[in-house]
PDB file of C-alpha atoms in Angstrom:
ATOM      1  CA  TYR A   1      -2.964  17.677  -2.256  1.00 94.00           C
ATOM      2  CA  VAL A   2      -6.067  16.159  -2.519  1.00 92.00           C
ATOM      3  CA  TYR A   3      -9.103  16.354  -4.884  1.00 92.00           C
ATOM      4  CA  SER A   4     -13.100  16.589  -3.869  1.00 89.00           C
ATOM      5  CA  LEU A   5     -14.622  14.523  -5.902  1.00 88.00           C
ATOM      6  CA  THR A   6     -18.332  15.615  -4.816  1.00 87.00           C
ATOM      7  CA  GLN A   7     -17.088  19.526  -5.437  1.00 90.00           C
ATOM      8  CA  GLU A   8     -14.656  18.485  -8.202  1.00 91.00           C
ATOM      9  CA  ILE A   9     -11.624  20.979  -6.860  1.00 93.00           C
ATOM     10  CA  GLU A  10      -7.982  20.653  -6.055  1.00 93.00           C
ATOM     11  CA  LEU A  11      -6.920  21.722  -2.308  1.00 90.00           C
ATOM     12  CA  PRO A  12      -3.658  22.015  -1.409  1.00 92.00           C
ATOM     13  CA  LEU A  13      -3.544  19.793   2.231  1.00 91.00           C
ATOM     14  CA  ALA A  14       0.189  20.265   2.969  1.00 91.00           C
ATOM     15  CA  ALA A  15       1.508  23.113   1.357  1.00 86.00           C
ATOM     16  CA  SER A  16       4.508  23.815   4.047  1.00 81.00           C
ATOM     17  CA  PRO A  17       8.125  24.744   2.510  1.00 85.00           C
ATOM     18  CA  TYR A  18       9.870  21.597   3.094  1.00 88.00           C
ATOM     19  CA  GLU A  19       8.846  17.885   1.719  1.00 91.00           C
ATOM     20  CA  ASP A  20       5.177  16.351   2.407  1.00 94.00           C
ATOM     21  CA  MET A  21       4.773  12.965   0.546  1.00 95.00           C
ATOM     22  CA  TYR A  22       3.189   9.528   0.616  1.00 97.00           C
ATOM     23  CA  PRO A  23       0.281  10.262   1.091  1.00 96.00           C
ATOM     24  CA  ASP A  24      -2.881   7.692   1.743  1.00 97.00           C
ATOM     25  CA  ILE A  25      -6.262   7.948   2.656  1.00 95.00           C
ATOM     26  CA  ASN A  26      -9.442   5.693   4.503  1.00 94.00           C
ATOM     27  CA  GLY A  27     -12.467   7.175   4.915  1.00 91.00           C
ATOM     28  CA  ASN A  28     -12.030  10.302   6.250  1.00 91.00           C
ATOM     29  CA  VAL A  29      -8.886  10.452   7.402  1.00 93.00           C
ATOM     30  CA  ILE A  30      -5.987  11.696   5.212  1.00 96.00           C
ATOM     31  CA  SER A  31      -2.405  10.314   6.085  1.00 97.00           C
ATOM     32  CA  TRP A  32       1.233  11.236   4.805  1.00 97.00           C
ATOM     33  CA  MET A  33       4.881  11.647   5.845  1.00 96.00           C
ATOM     34  CA  ALA A  34       6.489  15.211   6.371  1.00 94.00           C
ATOM     35  CA  ARG A  35       9.851  16.695   7.287  1.00 89.00           C
ATOM     36  CA  ASN A  36      10.103  19.698   9.728  1.00 79.00           C
ATOM     37  CA  PRO A  37      13.581  20.924  10.821  1.00 73.00           C
ATOM     38  CA  LEU A  38      11.515  23.313  13.232  1.00 70.00           C
ATOM     39  CA  ASN A  39      10.102  21.238  15.122  1.00 70.00           C
ATOM     40  CA  GLN A  40       9.465  21.222  19.119  1.00 69.00           C
ATOM     41  CA  TYR A  41      11.857  18.227  19.530  1.00 70.00           C
ATOM     42  CA  ASN A  42      15.015  20.093  17.933  1.00 67.00           C
ATOM     43  CA  ILE A  43      15.849  17.125  15.594  1.00 68.00           C
ATOM     44  CA  GLU A  44      17.860  18.984  12.240  1.00 68.00           C
ATOM     45  CA  ASP A  45      16.893  15.829  10.158  1.00 72.00           C
ATOM     46  CA  TYR A  46      13.027  15.275  11.749  1.00 83.00           C
ATOM     47  CA  TRP A  47      10.318  13.465   9.957  1.00 92.00           C
ATOM     48  CA  CYS A  48       7.028  12.159  10.834  1.00 92.00           C
ATOM     49  CA  ILE A  49       3.673  10.961   9.780  1.00 95.00           C
ATOM     50  CA  ARG A  50       0.659  13.160  10.194  1.00 94.00           C
ATOM     51  CA  THR A  51      -3.215  12.952   9.678  1.00 94.00           C
ATOM     52  CA  PHE A  52      -5.925  15.287   8.698  1.00 94.00           C
ATOM     53  CA  ASP A  53      -9.489  13.928   9.862  1.00 92.00           C
ATOM     54  CA  VAL A  54     -11.762  16.264   7.018  1.00 90.00           C
ATOM     55  CA  SER A  55     -15.527  15.381   9.090  1.00 90.00           C
ATOM     56  CA  ILE A  56     -14.224  17.320  12.028  1.00 91.00           C
ATOM     57  CA  ASP A  57     -10.997  19.656  10.704  1.00 90.00           C
ATOM     58  CA  ASN A  58      -8.689  17.751  12.496  1.00 91.00           C
ATOM     59  CA  ARG A  59      -4.897  17.529  12.009  1.00 91.00           C
ATOM     60  CA  THR A  60      -2.612  15.282  14.632  1.00 89.00           C
ATOM     61  CA  GLU A  61       0.694  14.058  14.429  1.00 89.00           C
ATOM     62  CA  LEU A  62       0.421  10.767  14.897  1.00 90.00           C
ATOM     63  CA  VAL A  63       4.535   9.377  14.740  1.00 91.00           C
ATOM     64  CA  TYR A  64       7.503  11.864  15.141  1.00 87.00           C
ATOM     65  CA  GLY A  65      11.138  11.695  15.036  1.00 88.00           C
ATOM     66  CA  LEU A  66      11.501   9.234  12.270  1.00 91.00           C
ATOM     67  CA  ALA A  67      14.791   8.745  10.095  1.00 89.00           C
ATOM     68  CA  ALA A  68      14.198   8.584   6.946  1.00 90.00           C
ATOM     69  CA  PRO A  69      11.015   9.086   4.884  1.00 94.00           C
ATOM     70  CA  ALA A  70       9.339   5.803   3.628  1.00 96.00           C
ATOM     71  CA  PRO A  71       5.644   4.819   1.796  1.00 97.00           C
ATOM     72  CA  ILE A  72       2.833   4.885   4.784  1.00 98.00           C
ATOM     73  CA  SER A  73      -0.187   2.904   4.684  1.00 98.00           C
ATOM     74  CA  LEU A  74      -3.267   3.863   6.638  1.00 97.00           C
ATOM     75  CA  GLY A  75      -6.066   1.095   6.942  1.00 94.00           C
ATOM     76  CA  GLU A  76      -9.507   0.991   9.231  1.00 92.00           C
ATOM     77  CA  ASN A  77      -7.458   0.254  12.447  1.00 92.00           C
ATOM     78  CA  TYR A  78      -3.830   0.666  11.974  1.00 94.00           C
ATOM     79  CA  LEU A  79      -1.027   2.840  10.361  1.00 96.00           C
ATOM     80  CA  SER A  80       1.782   0.783   9.348  1.00 97.00           C
ATOM     81  CA  TYR A  81       5.433   2.875   8.309  1.00 98.00           C
ATOM     82  CA  LEU A  82       8.946   1.355   8.159  1.00 97.00           C
ATOM     83  CA  ASP A  83      11.728   3.264   9.774  1.00 95.00           C
ATOM     84  CA  LYS A  84      15.247   2.893  10.472  1.00 93.00           C
ATOM     85  CA  PRO A  85      16.243   3.653  14.110  1.00 89.00           C
ATOM     86  CA  VAL A  86      19.594   1.661  13.683  1.00 89.00           C
ATOM     87  CA  ALA A  87      21.060   2.744  10.070  1.00 86.00           C
ATOM     88  CA  SER A  88      23.239  -0.588   9.827  1.00 88.00           C
ATOM     89  CA  PHE A  89      20.041  -2.872  10.292  1.00 90.00           C
ATOM     90  CA  GLY A  90      18.294  -1.845   7.859  1.00 94.00           C
ATOM     91  CA  TRP A  91      14.466  -1.207   7.469  1.00 96.00           C
ATOM     92  CA  ARG A  92      12.246  -2.084  10.146  1.00 97.00           C
ATOM     93  CA  VAL A  93       8.349  -2.477  10.244  1.00 98.00           C
ATOM     94  CA  TYR A  94       5.944  -0.440  12.840  1.00 96.00           C
ATOM     95  CA  LYS A  95       2.172  -0.783  13.083  1.00 95.00           C
ATOM     96  CA  LYS A  96       0.176   1.840  15.303  1.00 93.00           C
ATOM     97  CA  LEU A  97      -2.999   0.964  15.921  1.00 91.00           C
ATOM     98  CA  LEU A  98      -5.368   4.038  15.709  1.00 88.00           C
ATOM     99  CA  PHE A  99      -8.329   3.256  18.840  1.00 85.00           C
ATOM    100  CA  GLY A 100      -6.417   1.996  22.097  1.00 83.00           C
ATOM    101  CA  THR A 101      -2.969   0.488  22.916  1.00 83.00           C
ATOM    102  CA  GLU A 102      -1.030  -2.086  22.012  1.00 85.00           C
ATOM    103  CA  SER A 103       1.658  -3.533  23.088  1.00 82.00           C
ATOM    104  CA  ALA A 104       4.848  -2.871  20.659  1.00 83.00           C
ATOM    105  CA  PRO A 105       8.209  -5.839  20.482  1.00 86.00           C
ATOM    106  CA  SER A 106      10.972  -4.285  21.531  1.00 85.00           C
ATOM    107  CA  ILE A 107      12.927  -4.999  18.643  1.00 89.00           C
ATOM    108  CA  PRO A 108      10.368  -4.622  15.454  1.00 94.00           C
ATOM    109  CA  PRO A 109      10.834  -6.444  12.231  1.00 96.00           C
ATOM    110  CA  SER A 110      12.931  -6.635   9.840  1.00 97.00           C
ATOM    111  CA  GLY A 111      10.833  -5.564   6.144  1.00 98.00           C
ATOM    112  CA  THR A 112       9.836  -3.361   4.223  1.00 98.00           C
ATOM    113  CA  ASN A 113       6.758  -2.618   1.487  1.00 98.00           C
ATOM    114  CA  ALA A 114       4.119  -2.656   4.714  1.00 98.00           C
ATOM    115  CA  ARG A 115       0.601  -2.158   4.042  1.00 98.00           C
ATOM    116  CA  THR A 116      -2.312  -2.593   6.348  1.00 97.00           C
ATOM    117  CA  GLY A 117      -6.052  -3.420   6.037  1.00 96.00           C
ATOM    118  CA  GLY A 118      -8.608  -4.840   9.047  1.00 93.00           C
ATOM    119  CA  ASN A 119      -6.418  -6.097  11.802  1.00 94.00           C
ATOM    120  CA  ILE A 120      -3.737  -6.887   9.447  1.00 96.00           C
ATOM    121  CA  VAL A 121      -0.332  -5.934   8.757  1.00 98.00           C
ATOM    122  CA  VAL A 122       1.728  -7.415   5.784  1.00 99.00           C
ATOM    123  CA  TYR A 123       5.366  -6.899   4.333  1.00 99.00           C
ATOM    124  CA  GLN A 124       7.674  -8.515   2.422  1.00 99.00           C
ATOM    125  CA  ASP A 125      11.490  -9.598   3.772  1.00 98.00           C
ATOM    126  CA  ASN A 126      14.091 -12.027   2.833  1.00 95.00           C
ATOM    127  CA  LYS A 127      15.562 -12.836   6.238  1.00 91.00           C
ATOM    128  CA  ASN A 128      14.841 -16.499   4.546  1.00 88.00           C
ATOM    129  CA  GLY A 129      16.788 -16.095   1.557  1.00 89.00           C
ATOM    130  CA  ASN A 130      14.136 -15.468  -1.175  1.00 94.00           C
ATOM    131  CA  MET A 131      11.632 -12.599  -0.620  1.00 97.00           C
ATOM    132  CA  ASP A 132       9.165 -14.013   1.059  1.00 98.00           C
ATOM    133  CA  ILE A 133       5.518 -12.452   2.431  1.00 99.00           C
ATOM    134  CA  TRP A 134       5.231 -12.041   6.453  1.00 98.00           C
ATOM    135  CA  THR A 135       1.585 -11.016   8.563  1.00 98.00           C
ATOM    136  CA  TRP A 136       1.433  -8.874  11.199  1.00 97.00           C
ATOM    137  CA  ASN A 137      -1.772  -9.765  13.417  1.00 93.00           C
ATOM    138  CA  GLN A 138      -3.302  -7.809  16.051  1.00 89.00           C
ATOM    139  CA  ASN A 139      -1.963  -8.874  19.474  1.00 87.00           C
ATOM    140  CA  LYS A 140       0.411 -11.529  17.549  1.00 91.00           C
ATOM    141  CA  ASP A 141       3.914 -11.860  17.021  1.00 93.00           C
ATOM    142  CA  PRO A 142       4.911 -11.872  12.683  1.00 96.00           C
ATOM    143  CA  ALA A 143       4.672 -14.653  10.367  1.00 97.00           C
ATOM    144  CA  GLN A 144       5.818 -16.047   7.461  1.00 98.00           C
ATOM    145  CA  LEU A 145       2.887 -16.515   4.816  1.00 98.00           C
ATOM    146  CA  THR A 146       5.019 -17.729   2.011  1.00 98.00           C
ATOM    147  CA  SER A 147       7.602 -20.191   1.151  1.00 95.00           C
ATOM    148  CA  GLY A 148       9.344 -21.849  -1.894  1.00 93.00           C
ATOM    149  CA  PRO A 149      11.341 -20.975  -4.654  1.00 94.00           C
ATOM    150  CA  GLY A 150      10.712 -17.346  -6.266  1.00 96.00           C
ATOM    151  CA  GLU A 151      10.539 -13.862  -4.893  1.00 98.00           C
ATOM    152  CA  LYS A 152       6.978 -12.711  -3.679  1.00 99.00           C
ATOM    153  CA  ILE A 153       6.446  -8.638  -3.694  1.00 99.00           C
ATOM    154  CA  ASN A 154       4.343  -5.755  -3.102  1.00 99.00           C
ATOM    155  CA  PRO A 155       2.227  -7.422  -0.674  1.00 99.00           C
ATOM    156  CA  SER A 156      -1.776  -5.609   0.010  1.00 99.00           C
ATOM    157  CA  THR A 157      -4.478  -6.812   1.986  1.00 98.00           C
ATOM    158  CA  ASP A 158      -7.896  -5.062   2.770  1.00 97.00           C
ATOM    159  CA  GLY A 159      -7.914  -7.353   6.046  1.00 96.00           C
ATOM    160  CA  LYS A 160      -9.655 -10.756   4.629  1.00 97.00           C
ATOM    161  CA  THR A 161      -7.341 -11.463   1.245  1.00 98.00           C
ATOM    162  CA  ILE A 162      -3.753 -10.692   0.792  1.00 99.00           C
ATOM    163  CA  VAL A 163      -2.244 -10.445  -2.538  1.00 99.00           C
ATOM    164  CA  TRP A 164       1.560 -10.221  -4.127  1.00 99.00           C
ATOM    165  CA  GLN A 165       3.417 -10.394  -6.970  1.00 99.00           C
ATOM    166  CA  ASP A 166       5.341 -13.761  -7.217  1.00 99.00           C
ATOM    167  CA  ASN A 167       7.716 -15.200  -9.496  1.00 98.00           C
ATOM    168  CA  ARG A 168       7.692 -18.517  -8.876  1.00 97.00           C
ATOM    169  CA  ASN A 169       6.710 -19.357 -13.014  1.00 96.00           C
ATOM    170  CA  GLY A 170       9.765 -17.650 -14.505  1.00 97.00           C
ATOM    171  CA  ASN A 171       7.485 -14.264 -14.618  1.00 98.00           C
ATOM    172  CA  TRP A 172       5.589 -11.885 -12.934  1.00 99.00           C
ATOM    173  CA  ASP A 173       1.961 -13.067 -11.607  1.00 99.00           C
ATOM    174  CA  ILE A 174      -0.582 -12.235  -8.739  1.00 99.00           C
ATOM    175  CA  TYR A 175      -1.241 -14.338  -6.174  1.00 99.00           C
ATOM    176  CA  ALA A 176      -3.742 -14.141  -3.246  1.00 99.00           C
ATOM    177  CA  TYR A 177      -4.455 -15.793  -0.006  1.00 99.00           C
ATOM    178  CA  ASP A 178      -7.676 -15.853   1.408  1.00 98.00           C
ATOM    179  CA  LEU A 179      -7.576 -15.474   5.354  1.00 97.00           C
ATOM    180  CA  ASN A 180     -10.822 -16.616   5.522  1.00 96.00           C
ATOM    181  CA  THR A 181     -10.424 -20.518   3.812  1.00 97.00           C
ATOM    182  CA  SER A 182      -6.245 -20.214   4.664  1.00 98.00           C
ATOM    183  CA  LYS A 183      -6.171 -20.773   0.649  1.00 98.00           C
ATOM    184  CA  GLU A 184      -3.833 -19.290  -1.962  1.00 98.00           C
ATOM    185  CA  MET A 185      -4.681 -19.409  -5.461  1.00 98.00           C
ATOM    186  CA  GLN A 186      -3.318 -17.937  -8.625  1.00 98.00           C
ATOM    187  CA  ILE A 187      -4.886 -15.186 -10.168  1.00 98.00           C
ATOM    188  CA  THR A 188      -3.349 -14.563 -12.977  1.00 98.00           C
ATOM    189  CA  LYS A 189      -1.602 -16.906 -15.517  1.00 96.00           C
ATOM    190  CA  ASN A 190      -0.713 -14.603 -18.470  1.00 97.00           C
ATOM    191  CA  LYS A 191       3.334 -14.872 -19.250  1.00 96.00           C
ATOM    192  CA  ALA A 192       3.965 -11.305 -19.720  1.00 98.00           C
ATOM    193  CA  ASP A 193       3.947  -9.504 -16.323  1.00 99.00           C
ATOM    194  CA  GLN A 194       1.525  -8.489 -13.697  1.00 99.00           C
ATOM    195  CA  THR A 195       2.945  -6.383 -10.660  1.00 99.00           C
ATOM    196  CA  ASN A 196       1.821  -3.805  -8.013  1.00 99.00           C
ATOM    197  CA  PRO A 197      -1.668  -5.272  -7.004  1.00 99.00           C
ATOM    198  CA  ASP A 198      -4.258  -4.545  -4.530  1.00 99.00           C
ATOM    199  CA  VAL A 199      -7.776  -6.109  -2.933  1.00 98.00           C
ATOM    200  CA  GLU A 200     -10.607  -4.400  -2.081  1.00 96.00           C
ATOM    201  CA  ASN A 201     -13.680  -6.928  -1.087  1.00 94.00           C
ATOM    202  CA  GLY A 202     -12.432  -9.837  -3.281  1.00 94.00           C
ATOM    203  CA  VAL A 203     -11.704  -7.161  -6.329  1.00 97.00           C
ATOM    204  CA  ILE A 204      -7.917  -7.290  -7.146  1.00 98.00           C
ATOM    205  CA  VAL A 205      -6.587  -4.646  -9.420  1.00 98.00           C
ATOM    206  CA  TRP A 206      -2.806  -4.612 -10.695  1.00 99.00           C
ATOM    207  CA  GLN A 207      -0.557  -3.641 -13.511  1.00 99.00           C
ATOM    208  CA  ASP A 208      -0.066  -5.657 -16.873  1.00 99.00           C
ATOM    209  CA  LYS A 209       2.725  -5.708 -19.352  1.00 98.00           C
ATOM    210  CA  ARG A 210       0.422  -8.317 -21.933  1.00 98.00           C
ATOM    211  CA  SER A 211       0.066  -5.343 -24.804  1.00 97.00           C
ATOM    212  CA  GLY A 212       3.562  -4.193 -24.716  1.00 97.00           C
ATOM    213  CA  ASN A 213       2.546  -1.033 -22.016  1.00 98.00           C
ATOM    214  CA  TRP A 214       1.746  -1.420 -18.978  1.00 99.00           C
ATOM    215  CA  ASP A 215      -2.170  -1.617 -18.803  1.00 99.00           C
ATOM    216  CA  VAL A 216      -4.497  -1.574 -15.906  1.00 99.00           C
ATOM    217  CA  TYR A 217      -6.569  -4.736 -14.876  1.00 98.00           C
ATOM    218  CA  VAL A 218      -8.907  -6.415 -12.589  1.00 97.00           C
ATOM    219  CA  TYR A 219     -10.222  -9.591 -11.129  1.00 97.00           C
ATOM    220  CA  ASP A 220     -13.604  -9.957  -9.438  1.00 96.00           C
ATOM    221  CA  ARG A 221     -13.344 -12.968  -7.109  1.00 94.00           C
ATOM    222  CA  SER A 222     -17.275 -12.422  -6.468  1.00 92.00           C
ATOM    223  CA  VAL A 223     -17.709 -13.497 -10.365  1.00 93.00           C
ATOM    224  CA  GLN A 224     -14.424 -15.420 -11.275  1.00 93.00           C
ATOM    225  CA  LYS A 225     -13.846 -12.660 -14.073  1.00 94.00           C
ATOM    226  CA  GLU A 226     -10.331 -10.504 -15.459  1.00 96.00           C
ATOM    227  CA  LYS A 227     -11.408  -7.582 -17.356  1.00 95.00           C
ATOM    228  CA  PRO A 228      -9.467  -4.558 -18.495  1.00 96.00           C
ATOM    229  CA  ILE A 229     -10.032  -1.127 -17.028  1.00 97.00           C
ATOM    230  CA  CYS A 230      -7.901   1.194 -18.955  1.00 97.00           C
ATOM    231  CA  THR A 231      -5.902  -0.319 -21.996  1.00 97.00           C
ATOM    232  CA  ASP A 232      -4.955   3.134 -23.500  1.00 96.00           C
ATOM    233  CA  ALA A 233      -1.739   4.530 -25.205  1.00 95.00           C
ATOM    234  CA  GLY A 234       1.237   5.345 -22.695  1.00 96.00           C
ATOM    235  CA  ASN A 235       1.971   3.482 -19.095  1.00 98.00           C
ATOM    236  CA  GLN A 236      -0.731   3.166 -16.413  1.00 99.00           C
ATOM    237  CA  THR A 237       0.846   1.991 -13.346  1.00 99.00           C
ATOM    238  CA  GLN A 238       0.211   1.772  -9.855  1.00 98.00           C
ATOM    239  CA  PRO A 239      -3.310   1.094  -9.547  1.00 98.00           C
ATOM    240  CA  ARG A 240      -5.036   1.526  -5.618  1.00 98.00           C
ATOM    241  CA  ILE A 241      -8.544   0.661  -5.216  1.00 96.00           C
ATOM    242  CA  ARG A 242     -11.064   2.466  -2.486  1.00 93.00           C
ATOM    243  CA  THR A 243     -14.978   2.169  -2.279  1.00 90.00           C
ATOM    244  CA  GLY A 244     -14.845   0.501  -5.369  1.00 91.00           C
ATOM    245  CA  ARG A 245     -13.051   3.719  -7.472  1.00 94.00           C
ATOM    246  CA  ILE A 246     -10.011   2.541  -9.099  1.00 97.00           C
ATOM    247  CA  VAL A 247      -7.069   5.021  -9.127  1.00 97.00           C
ATOM    248  CA  TRP A 248      -3.371   5.139 -11.345  1.00 98.00           C
ATOM    249  CA  THR A 249      -0.200   7.180 -12.510  1.00 98.00           C
ATOM    250  CA  ASP A 250      -0.704   7.468 -15.984  1.00 98.00           C
ATOM    251  CA  ASP A 251       1.697   9.015 -18.840  1.00 98.00           C
ATOM    252  CA  ARG A 252      -0.387   8.853 -21.597  1.00 97.00           C
ATOM    253  CA  SER A 253       0.075  12.548 -22.019  1.00 96.00           C
ATOM    254  CA  GLY A 254       4.170  12.910 -21.865  1.00 95.00           C
ATOM    255  CA  ASP A 255       4.216  13.244 -17.786  1.00 96.00           C
ATOM    256  CA  LYS A 256       2.543  11.545 -15.259  1.00 96.00           C
ATOM    257  CA  ASP A 257      -0.842  11.657 -14.210  1.00 97.00           C
ATOM    258  CA  ILE A 258      -3.900  10.684 -11.965  1.00 97.00           C
ATOM    259  CA  TYR A 259      -6.646   9.544 -13.665  1.00 97.00           C
ATOM    260  CA  ILE A 260      -9.488   7.387 -11.732  1.00 96.00           C
ATOM    261  CA  TYR A 261     -12.414   4.613 -12.698  1.00 95.00           C
ATOM    262  CA  GLU A 262     -15.233   5.345 -11.259  1.00 89.00           C
ATOM    263  CA  ASN A 263     -17.057   1.640 -11.466  1.00 76.00           C
ATOM    264  CA  TYR A 264     -15.643  -1.051 -12.286  1.00 66.00           C
ATOM    265  CA  MET A 265     -18.244  -3.330 -13.469  1.00 58.00           C
ATOM    266  CA  SER A 266     -19.822  -0.619 -15.519  1.00 54.00           C
TER     267      SER A 266
END
């Protein structure tokens, strides 16, 4: 489903009798993973990635023939997704250039939790022991970004900054890496857990358990200040930021709903 902020109405986007899941949005384009056993390729367990461009009312099947469903990420230049071409080899990371062409490796890198922004895809992988963050730039091979003790997971990027959660200090903290200066920085230092970060234009959001339940916090690098966004009853989790708006999952009413914060600076 999609919700129009200008019209304040909820609309069905993909309402087939089969599964549609893992939606993402960038600008006017919405993407999601869909299953359709009645496909033209006669593949029984058939998963694909579809897109819908709201501005021109156009639907496209961008990727087809995937073995299993997994979260996808839609950026300005790339779609990143996971697949298991050989089940025993585990998840592999894929990226698809949205405009133009780019050569693909014969063996995609192993990894999970792929996210994209700008000309880069980030993901996590434990091929060297601990879980670390890897980057995959345009026309380059994947490269390991983090190392050292602890686990680094749940990366996200806007193409300028990479963020992730990191337990090198004994609890989960949020760390960031500036792609322009090649510098790593610790964003949170509270002894409670901070997890599931996202970033846009130097503004970092995450879920935070310093008050006993999960809340949403934000850190603005331009003013170097941290601020709570939502500390209401229940748990506020899985925050995301787009065009200055912060959304999250919220169970304050007993079930899980979607909430939005329009202006984080107000």
